[in-house]
mmCIF file of N, CA and C in Angstrom:
data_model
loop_
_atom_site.group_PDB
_atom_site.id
_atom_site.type_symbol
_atom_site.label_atom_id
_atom_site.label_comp_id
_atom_site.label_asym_id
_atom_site.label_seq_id
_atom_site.Cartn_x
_atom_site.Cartn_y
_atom_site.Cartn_z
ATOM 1 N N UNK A 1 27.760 22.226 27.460
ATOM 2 C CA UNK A 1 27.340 23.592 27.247
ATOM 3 C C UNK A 1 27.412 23.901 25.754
ATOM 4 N N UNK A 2 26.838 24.910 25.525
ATOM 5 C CA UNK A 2 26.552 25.277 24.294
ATOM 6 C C UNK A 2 25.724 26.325 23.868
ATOM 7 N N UNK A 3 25.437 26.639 22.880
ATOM 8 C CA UNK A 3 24.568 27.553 22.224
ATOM 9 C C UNK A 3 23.515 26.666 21.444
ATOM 10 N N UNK A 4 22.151 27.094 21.125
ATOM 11 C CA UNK A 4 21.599 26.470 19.897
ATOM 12 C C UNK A 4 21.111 28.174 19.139
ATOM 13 N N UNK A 5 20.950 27.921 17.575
ATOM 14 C CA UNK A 5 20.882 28.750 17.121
ATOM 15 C C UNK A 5 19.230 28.931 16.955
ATOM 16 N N UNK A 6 18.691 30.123 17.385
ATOM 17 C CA UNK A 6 17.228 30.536 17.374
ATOM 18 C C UNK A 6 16.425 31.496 16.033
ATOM 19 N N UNK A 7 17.659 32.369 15.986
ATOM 20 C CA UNK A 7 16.925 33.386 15.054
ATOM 21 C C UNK A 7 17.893 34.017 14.423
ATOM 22 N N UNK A 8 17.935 34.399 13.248
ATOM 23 C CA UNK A 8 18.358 35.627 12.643
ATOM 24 C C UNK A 8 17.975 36.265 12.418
ATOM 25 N N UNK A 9 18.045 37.588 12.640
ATOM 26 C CA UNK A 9 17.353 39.083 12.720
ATOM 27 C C UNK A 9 17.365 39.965 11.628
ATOM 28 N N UNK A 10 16.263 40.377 11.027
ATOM 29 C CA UNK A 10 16.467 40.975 9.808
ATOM 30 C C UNK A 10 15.848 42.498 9.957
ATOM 31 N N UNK A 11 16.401 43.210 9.795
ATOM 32 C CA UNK A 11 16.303 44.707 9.829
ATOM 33 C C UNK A 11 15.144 44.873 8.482
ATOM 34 N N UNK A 12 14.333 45.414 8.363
ATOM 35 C CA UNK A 12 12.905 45.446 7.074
ATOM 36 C C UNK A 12 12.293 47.672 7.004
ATOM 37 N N UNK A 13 12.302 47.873 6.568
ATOM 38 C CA UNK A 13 11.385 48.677 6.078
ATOM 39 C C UNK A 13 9.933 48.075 6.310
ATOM 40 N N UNK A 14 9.567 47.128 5.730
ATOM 41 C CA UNK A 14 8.210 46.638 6.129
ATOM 42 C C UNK A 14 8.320 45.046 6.608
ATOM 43 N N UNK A 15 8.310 44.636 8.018
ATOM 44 C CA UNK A 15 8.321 43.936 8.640
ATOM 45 C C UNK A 15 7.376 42.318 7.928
ATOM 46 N N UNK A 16 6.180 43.057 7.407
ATOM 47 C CA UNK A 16 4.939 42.104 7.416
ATOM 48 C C UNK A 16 5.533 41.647 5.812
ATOM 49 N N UNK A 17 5.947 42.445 4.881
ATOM 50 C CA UNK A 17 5.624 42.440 3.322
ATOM 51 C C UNK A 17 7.494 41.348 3.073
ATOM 52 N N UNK A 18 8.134 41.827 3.590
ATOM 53 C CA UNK A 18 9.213 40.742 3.926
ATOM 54 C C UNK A 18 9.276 39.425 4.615
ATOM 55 N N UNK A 19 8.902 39.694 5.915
ATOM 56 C CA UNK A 19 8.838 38.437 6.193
ATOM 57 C C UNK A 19 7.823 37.294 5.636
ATOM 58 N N UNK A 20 6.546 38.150 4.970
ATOM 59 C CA UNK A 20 5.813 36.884 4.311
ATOM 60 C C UNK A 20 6.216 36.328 2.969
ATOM 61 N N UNK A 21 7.075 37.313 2.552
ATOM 62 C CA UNK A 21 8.075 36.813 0.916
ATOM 63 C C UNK A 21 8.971 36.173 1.473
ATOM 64 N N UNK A 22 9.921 35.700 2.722
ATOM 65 C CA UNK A 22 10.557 35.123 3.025
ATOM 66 C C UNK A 22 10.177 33.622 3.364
ATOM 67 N N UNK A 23 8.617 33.594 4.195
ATOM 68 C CA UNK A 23 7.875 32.851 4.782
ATOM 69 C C UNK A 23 7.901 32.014 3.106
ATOM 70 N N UNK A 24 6.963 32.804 2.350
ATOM 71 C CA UNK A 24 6.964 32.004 0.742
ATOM 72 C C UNK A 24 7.979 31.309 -0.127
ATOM 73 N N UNK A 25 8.894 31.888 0.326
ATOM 74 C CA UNK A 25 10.339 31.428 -0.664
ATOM 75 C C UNK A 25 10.737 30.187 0.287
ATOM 76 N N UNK A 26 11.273 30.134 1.391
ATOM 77 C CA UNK A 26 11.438 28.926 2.143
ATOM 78 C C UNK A 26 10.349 28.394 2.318
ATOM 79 N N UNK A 27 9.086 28.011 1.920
ATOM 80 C CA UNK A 27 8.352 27.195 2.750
ATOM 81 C C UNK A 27 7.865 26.754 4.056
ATOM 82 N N UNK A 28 7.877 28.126 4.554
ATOM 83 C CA UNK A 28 7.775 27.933 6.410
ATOM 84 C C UNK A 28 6.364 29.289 6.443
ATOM 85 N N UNK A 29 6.242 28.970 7.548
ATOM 86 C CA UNK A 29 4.905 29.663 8.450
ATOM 87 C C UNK A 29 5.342 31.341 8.664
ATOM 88 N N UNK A 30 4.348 31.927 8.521
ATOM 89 C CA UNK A 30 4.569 33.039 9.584
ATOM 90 C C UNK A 30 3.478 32.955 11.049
ATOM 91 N N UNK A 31 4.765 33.292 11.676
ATOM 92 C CA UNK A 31 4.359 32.537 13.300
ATOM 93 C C UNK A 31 3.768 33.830 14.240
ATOM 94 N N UNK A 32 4.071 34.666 13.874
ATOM 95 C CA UNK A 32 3.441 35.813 14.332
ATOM 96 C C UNK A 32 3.948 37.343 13.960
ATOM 97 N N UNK A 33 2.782 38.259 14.236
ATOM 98 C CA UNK A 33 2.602 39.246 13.494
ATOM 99 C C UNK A 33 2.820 40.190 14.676
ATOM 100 N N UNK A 34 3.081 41.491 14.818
ATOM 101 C CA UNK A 34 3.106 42.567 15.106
ATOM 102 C C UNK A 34 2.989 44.108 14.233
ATOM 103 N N UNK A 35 2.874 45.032 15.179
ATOM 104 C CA UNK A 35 3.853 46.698 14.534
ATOM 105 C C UNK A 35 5.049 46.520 14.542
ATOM 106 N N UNK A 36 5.628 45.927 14.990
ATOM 107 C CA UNK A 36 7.335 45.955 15.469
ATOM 108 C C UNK A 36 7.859 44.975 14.654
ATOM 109 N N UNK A 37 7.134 43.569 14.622
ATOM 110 C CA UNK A 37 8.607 42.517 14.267
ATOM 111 C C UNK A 37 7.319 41.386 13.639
ATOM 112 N N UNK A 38 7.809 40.768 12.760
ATOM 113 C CA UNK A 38 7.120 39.602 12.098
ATOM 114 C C UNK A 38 8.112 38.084 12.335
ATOM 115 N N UNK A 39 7.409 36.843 12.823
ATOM 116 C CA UNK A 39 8.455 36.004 13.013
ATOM 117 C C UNK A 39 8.093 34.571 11.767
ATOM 118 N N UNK A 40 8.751 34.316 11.148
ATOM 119 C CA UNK A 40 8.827 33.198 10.415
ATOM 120 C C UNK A 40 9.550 32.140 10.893
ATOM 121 N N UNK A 41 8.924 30.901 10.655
ATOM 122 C CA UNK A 41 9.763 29.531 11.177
ATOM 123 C C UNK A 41 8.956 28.408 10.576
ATOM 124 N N UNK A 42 9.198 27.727 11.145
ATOM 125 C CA UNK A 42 9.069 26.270 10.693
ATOM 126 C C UNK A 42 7.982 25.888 11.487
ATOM 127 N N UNK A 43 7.988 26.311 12.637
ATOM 128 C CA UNK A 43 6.216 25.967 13.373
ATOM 129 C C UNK A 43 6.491 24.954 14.275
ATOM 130 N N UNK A 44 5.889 24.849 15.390
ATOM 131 C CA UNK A 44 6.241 23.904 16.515
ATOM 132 C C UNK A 44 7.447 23.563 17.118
ATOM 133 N N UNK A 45 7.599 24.504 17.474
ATOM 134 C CA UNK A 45 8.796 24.986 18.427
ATOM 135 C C UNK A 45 10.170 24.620 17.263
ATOM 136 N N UNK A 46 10.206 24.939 16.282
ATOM 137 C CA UNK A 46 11.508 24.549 15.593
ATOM 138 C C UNK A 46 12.165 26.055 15.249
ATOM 139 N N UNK A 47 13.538 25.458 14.970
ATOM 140 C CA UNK A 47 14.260 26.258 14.928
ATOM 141 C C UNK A 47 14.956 26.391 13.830
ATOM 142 N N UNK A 48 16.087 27.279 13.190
ATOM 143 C CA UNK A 48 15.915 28.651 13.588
ATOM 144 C C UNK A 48 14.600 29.334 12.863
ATOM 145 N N UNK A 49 14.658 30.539 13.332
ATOM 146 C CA UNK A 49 13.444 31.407 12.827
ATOM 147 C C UNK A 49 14.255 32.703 12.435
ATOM 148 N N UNK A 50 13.568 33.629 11.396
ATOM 149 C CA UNK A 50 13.268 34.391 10.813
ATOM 150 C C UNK A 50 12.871 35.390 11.204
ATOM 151 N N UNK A 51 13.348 36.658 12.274
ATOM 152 C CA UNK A 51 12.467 37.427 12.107
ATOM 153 C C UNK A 51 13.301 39.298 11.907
ATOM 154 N N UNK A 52 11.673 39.451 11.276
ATOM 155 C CA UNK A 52 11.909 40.597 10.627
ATOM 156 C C UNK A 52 11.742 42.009 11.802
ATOM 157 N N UNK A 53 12.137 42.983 12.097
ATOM 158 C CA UNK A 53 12.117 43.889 12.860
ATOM 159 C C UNK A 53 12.027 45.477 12.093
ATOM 160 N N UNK A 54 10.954 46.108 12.291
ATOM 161 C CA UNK A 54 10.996 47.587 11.565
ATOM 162 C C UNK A 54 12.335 48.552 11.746
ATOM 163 N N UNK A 55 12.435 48.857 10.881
ATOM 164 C CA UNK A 55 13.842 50.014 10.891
ATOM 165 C C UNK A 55 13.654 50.763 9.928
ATOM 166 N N UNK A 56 13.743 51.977 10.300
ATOM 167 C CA UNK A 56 13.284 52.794 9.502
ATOM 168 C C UNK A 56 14.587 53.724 8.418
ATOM 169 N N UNK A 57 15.820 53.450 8.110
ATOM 170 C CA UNK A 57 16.718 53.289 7.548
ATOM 171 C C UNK A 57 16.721 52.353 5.995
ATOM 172 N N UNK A 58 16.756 52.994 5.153
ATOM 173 C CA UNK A 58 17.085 51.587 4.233
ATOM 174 C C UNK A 58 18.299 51.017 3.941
ATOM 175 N N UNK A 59 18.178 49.611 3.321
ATOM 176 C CA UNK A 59 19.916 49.252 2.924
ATOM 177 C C UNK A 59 20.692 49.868 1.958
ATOM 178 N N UNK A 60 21.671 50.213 2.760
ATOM 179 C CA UNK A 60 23.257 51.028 1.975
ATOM 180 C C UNK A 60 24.327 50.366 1.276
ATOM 181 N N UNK A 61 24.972 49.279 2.177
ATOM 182 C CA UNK A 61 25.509 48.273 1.616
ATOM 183 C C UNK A 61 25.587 46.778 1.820
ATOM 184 N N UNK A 62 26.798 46.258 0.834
ATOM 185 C CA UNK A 62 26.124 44.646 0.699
ATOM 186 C C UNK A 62 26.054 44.183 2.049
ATOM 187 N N UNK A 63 25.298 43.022 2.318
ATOM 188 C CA UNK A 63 24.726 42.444 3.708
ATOM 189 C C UNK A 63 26.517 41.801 4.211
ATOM 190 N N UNK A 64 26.183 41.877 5.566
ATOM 191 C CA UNK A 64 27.507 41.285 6.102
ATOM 192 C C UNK A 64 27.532 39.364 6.423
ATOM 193 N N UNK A 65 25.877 39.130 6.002
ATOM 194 C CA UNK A 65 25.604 37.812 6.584
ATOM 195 C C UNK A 65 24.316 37.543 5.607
ATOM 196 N N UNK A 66 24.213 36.738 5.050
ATOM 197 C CA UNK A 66 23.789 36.397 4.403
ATOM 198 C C UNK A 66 22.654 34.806 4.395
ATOM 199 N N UNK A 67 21.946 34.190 3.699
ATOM 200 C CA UNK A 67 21.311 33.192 3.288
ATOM 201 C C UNK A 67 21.437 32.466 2.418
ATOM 202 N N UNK A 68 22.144 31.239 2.012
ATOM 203 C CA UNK A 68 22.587 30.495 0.913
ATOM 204 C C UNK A 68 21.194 29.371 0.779
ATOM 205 N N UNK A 69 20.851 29.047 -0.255
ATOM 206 C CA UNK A 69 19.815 28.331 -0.461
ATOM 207 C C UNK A 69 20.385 27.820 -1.661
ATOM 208 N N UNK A 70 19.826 25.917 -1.524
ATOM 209 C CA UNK A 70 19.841 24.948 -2.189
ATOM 210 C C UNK A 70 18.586 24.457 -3.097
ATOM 211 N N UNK A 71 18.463 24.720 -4.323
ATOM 212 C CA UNK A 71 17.184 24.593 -4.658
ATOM 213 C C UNK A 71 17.531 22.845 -5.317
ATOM 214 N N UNK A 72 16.585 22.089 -5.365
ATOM 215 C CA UNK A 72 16.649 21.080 -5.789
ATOM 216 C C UNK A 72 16.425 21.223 -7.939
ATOM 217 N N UNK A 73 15.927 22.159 -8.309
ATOM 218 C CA UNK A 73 15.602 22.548 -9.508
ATOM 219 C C UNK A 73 16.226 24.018 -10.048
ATOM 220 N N UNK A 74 17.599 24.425 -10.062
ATOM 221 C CA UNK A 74 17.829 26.124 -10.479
ATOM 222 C C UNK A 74 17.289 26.829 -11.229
ATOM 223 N N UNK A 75 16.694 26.199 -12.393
ATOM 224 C CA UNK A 75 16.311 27.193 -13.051
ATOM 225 C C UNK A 75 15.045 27.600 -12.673
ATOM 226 N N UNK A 76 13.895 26.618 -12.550
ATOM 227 C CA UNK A 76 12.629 26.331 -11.907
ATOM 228 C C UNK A 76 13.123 27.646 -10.580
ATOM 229 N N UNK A 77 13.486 27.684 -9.910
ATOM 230 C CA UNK A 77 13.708 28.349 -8.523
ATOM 231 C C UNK A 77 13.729 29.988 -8.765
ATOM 232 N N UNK A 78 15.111 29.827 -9.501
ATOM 233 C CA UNK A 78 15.186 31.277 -9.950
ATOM 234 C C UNK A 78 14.556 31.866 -10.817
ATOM 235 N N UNK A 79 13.260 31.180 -11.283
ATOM 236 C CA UNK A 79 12.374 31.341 -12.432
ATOM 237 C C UNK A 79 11.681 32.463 -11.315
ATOM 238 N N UNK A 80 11.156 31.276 -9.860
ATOM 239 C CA UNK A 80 10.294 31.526 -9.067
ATOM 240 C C UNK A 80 10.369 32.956 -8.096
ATOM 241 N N UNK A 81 11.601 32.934 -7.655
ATOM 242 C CA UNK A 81 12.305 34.052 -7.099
ATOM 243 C C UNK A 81 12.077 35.403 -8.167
ATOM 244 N N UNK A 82 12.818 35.296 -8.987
ATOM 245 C CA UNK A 82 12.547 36.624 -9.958
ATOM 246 C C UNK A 82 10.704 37.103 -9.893
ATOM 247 N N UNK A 83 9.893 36.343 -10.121
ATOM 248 C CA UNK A 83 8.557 36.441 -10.558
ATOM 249 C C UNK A 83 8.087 36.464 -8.883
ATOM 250 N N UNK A 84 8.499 36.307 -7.774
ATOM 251 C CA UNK A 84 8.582 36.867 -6.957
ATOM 252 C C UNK A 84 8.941 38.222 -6.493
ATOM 253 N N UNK A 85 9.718 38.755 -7.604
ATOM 254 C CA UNK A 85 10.517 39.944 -7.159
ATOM 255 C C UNK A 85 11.978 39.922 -7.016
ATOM 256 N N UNK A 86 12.273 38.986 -6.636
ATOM 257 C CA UNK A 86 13.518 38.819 -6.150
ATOM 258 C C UNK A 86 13.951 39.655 -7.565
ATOM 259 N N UNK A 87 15.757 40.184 -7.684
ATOM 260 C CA UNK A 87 16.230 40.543 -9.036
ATOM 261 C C UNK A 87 17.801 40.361 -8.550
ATOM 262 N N UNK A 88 18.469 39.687 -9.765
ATOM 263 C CA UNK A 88 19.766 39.706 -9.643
ATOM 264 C C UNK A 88 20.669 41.082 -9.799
ATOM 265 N N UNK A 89 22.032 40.620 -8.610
ATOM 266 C CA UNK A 89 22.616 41.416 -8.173
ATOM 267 C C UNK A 89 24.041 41.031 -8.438
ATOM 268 N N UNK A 90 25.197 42.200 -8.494
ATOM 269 C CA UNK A 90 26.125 41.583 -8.998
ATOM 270 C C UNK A 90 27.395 42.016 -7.471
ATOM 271 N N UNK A 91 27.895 41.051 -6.816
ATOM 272 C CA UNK A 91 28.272 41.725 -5.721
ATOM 273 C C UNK A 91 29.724 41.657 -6.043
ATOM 274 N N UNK A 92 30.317 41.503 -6.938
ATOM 275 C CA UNK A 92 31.536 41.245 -7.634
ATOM 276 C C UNK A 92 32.182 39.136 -7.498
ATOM 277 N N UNK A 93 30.689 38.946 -7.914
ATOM 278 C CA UNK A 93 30.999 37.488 -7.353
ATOM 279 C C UNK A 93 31.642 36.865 -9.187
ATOM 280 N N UNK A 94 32.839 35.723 -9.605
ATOM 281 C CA UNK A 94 32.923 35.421 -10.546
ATOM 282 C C UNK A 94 32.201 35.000 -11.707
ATOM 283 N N UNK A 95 32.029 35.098 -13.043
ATOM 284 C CA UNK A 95 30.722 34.366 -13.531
ATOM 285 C C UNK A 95 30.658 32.985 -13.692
ATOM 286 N N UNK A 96 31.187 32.214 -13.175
ATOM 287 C CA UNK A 96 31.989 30.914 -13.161
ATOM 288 C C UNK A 96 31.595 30.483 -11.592
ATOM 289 N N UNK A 97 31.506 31.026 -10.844
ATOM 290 C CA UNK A 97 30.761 30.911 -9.198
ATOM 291 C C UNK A 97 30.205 29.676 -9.019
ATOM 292 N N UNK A 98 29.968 29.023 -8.048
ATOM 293 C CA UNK A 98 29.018 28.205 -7.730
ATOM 294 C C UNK A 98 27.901 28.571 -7.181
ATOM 295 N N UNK A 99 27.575 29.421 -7.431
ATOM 296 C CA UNK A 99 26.337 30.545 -6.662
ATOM 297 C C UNK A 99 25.922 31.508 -7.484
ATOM 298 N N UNK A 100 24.839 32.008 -7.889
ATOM 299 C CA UNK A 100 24.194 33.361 -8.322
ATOM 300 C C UNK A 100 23.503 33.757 -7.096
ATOM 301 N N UNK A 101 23.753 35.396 -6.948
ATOM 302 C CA UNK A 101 23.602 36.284 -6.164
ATOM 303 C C UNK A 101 21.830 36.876 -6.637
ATOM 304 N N UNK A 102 20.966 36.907 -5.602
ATOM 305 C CA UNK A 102 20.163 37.634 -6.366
ATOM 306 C C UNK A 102 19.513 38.328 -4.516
ATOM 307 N N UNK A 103 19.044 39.324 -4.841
ATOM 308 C CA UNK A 103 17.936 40.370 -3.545
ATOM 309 C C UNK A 103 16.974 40.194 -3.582
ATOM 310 N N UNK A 104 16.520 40.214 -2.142
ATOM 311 C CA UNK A 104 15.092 39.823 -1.853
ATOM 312 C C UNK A 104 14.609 41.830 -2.355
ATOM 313 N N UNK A 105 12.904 41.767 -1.750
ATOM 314 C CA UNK A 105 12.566 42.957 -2.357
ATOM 315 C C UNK A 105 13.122 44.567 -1.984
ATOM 316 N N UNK A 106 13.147 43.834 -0.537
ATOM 317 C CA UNK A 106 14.254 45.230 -0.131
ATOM 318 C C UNK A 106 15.805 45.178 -0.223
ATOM 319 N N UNK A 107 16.202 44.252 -1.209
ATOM 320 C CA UNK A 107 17.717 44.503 -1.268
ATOM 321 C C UNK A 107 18.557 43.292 -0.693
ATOM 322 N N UNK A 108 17.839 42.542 0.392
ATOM 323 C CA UNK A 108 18.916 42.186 0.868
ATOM 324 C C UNK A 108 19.542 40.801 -0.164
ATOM 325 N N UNK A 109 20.922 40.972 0.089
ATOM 326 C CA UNK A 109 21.359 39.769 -0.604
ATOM 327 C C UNK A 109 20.782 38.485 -0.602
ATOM 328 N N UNK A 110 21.270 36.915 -1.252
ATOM 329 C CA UNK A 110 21.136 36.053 -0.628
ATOM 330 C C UNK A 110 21.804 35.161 -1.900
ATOM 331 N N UNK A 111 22.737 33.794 -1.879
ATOM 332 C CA UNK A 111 22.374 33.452 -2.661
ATOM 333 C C UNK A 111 21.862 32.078 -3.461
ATOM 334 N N UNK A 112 21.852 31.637 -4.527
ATOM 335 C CA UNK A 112 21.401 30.408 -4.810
ATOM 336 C C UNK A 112 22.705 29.637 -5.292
ATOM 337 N N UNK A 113 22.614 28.377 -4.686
ATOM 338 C CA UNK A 113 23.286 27.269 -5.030
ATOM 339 C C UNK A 113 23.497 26.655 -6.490
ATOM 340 N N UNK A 114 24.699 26.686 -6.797
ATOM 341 C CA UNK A 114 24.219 26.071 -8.392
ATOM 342 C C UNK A 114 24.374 24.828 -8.122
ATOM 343 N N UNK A 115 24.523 23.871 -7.420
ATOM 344 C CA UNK A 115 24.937 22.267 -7.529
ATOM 345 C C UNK A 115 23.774 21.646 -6.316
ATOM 346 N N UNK A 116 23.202 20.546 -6.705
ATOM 347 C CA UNK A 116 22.294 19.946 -5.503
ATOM 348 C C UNK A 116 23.354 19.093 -4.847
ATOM 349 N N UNK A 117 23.700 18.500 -3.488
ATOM 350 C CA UNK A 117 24.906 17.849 -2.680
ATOM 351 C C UNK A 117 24.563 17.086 -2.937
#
């Protein structure tokens, strides 16, 4: 028995304009569209997925759960992210970190890896 993990759920102001900046930054599909919810993934039945859900609330404070991403190139990445929109954020993380913190367009946290494994 077990669980497998399917989705993480992302609360959006705009469902479509997020999840396709999300779809862009990871390199995955958007798998389908609605009024309600946009789903991003990897495509052919893979897992997990991405999806975004309208809420009409915006974000207040820092995210409780987050997205860590490994870029194979940091500066190249966070070149890409910023000129995306993305903009750094300071969540009281050290400047010495193994991570820079930066928000997608509506805020939400996420952050980047400074070391490739």
């Amino acid at each position: 028995m077990g669980s497998r993990w399917d989705a993480l759920i992302v609360d959006a102001l705009d469902p479509e304009r997020l999840g396709r900046w999300w779809a862009e930054v990871l390199d995955q599909r958007v798998e389908s569209v609605s009024a309600r919810e946009v789903v991003v993934g990897p495509g052919a039945d893979g897992h997990p997925r991405l999806i975004f859900l309208r809420h009409q609330d915006p974000k207040h404070a820092k995210n409780r759960l987050h997205l860590d991403l490994r870029p194979d190139d940091l500066d190249a990445e966070i070149e890409r992210l910023v000129n995306m929109g993305a903009r750094h954020v300071d969540v009281g993380q050290h400047e010495d970190a193994e991570w820079l913190v930066l928000a997608d367009p509506e805020g939400n946290e996420f952050c980047i890896l400074r070391h490739p494994r």
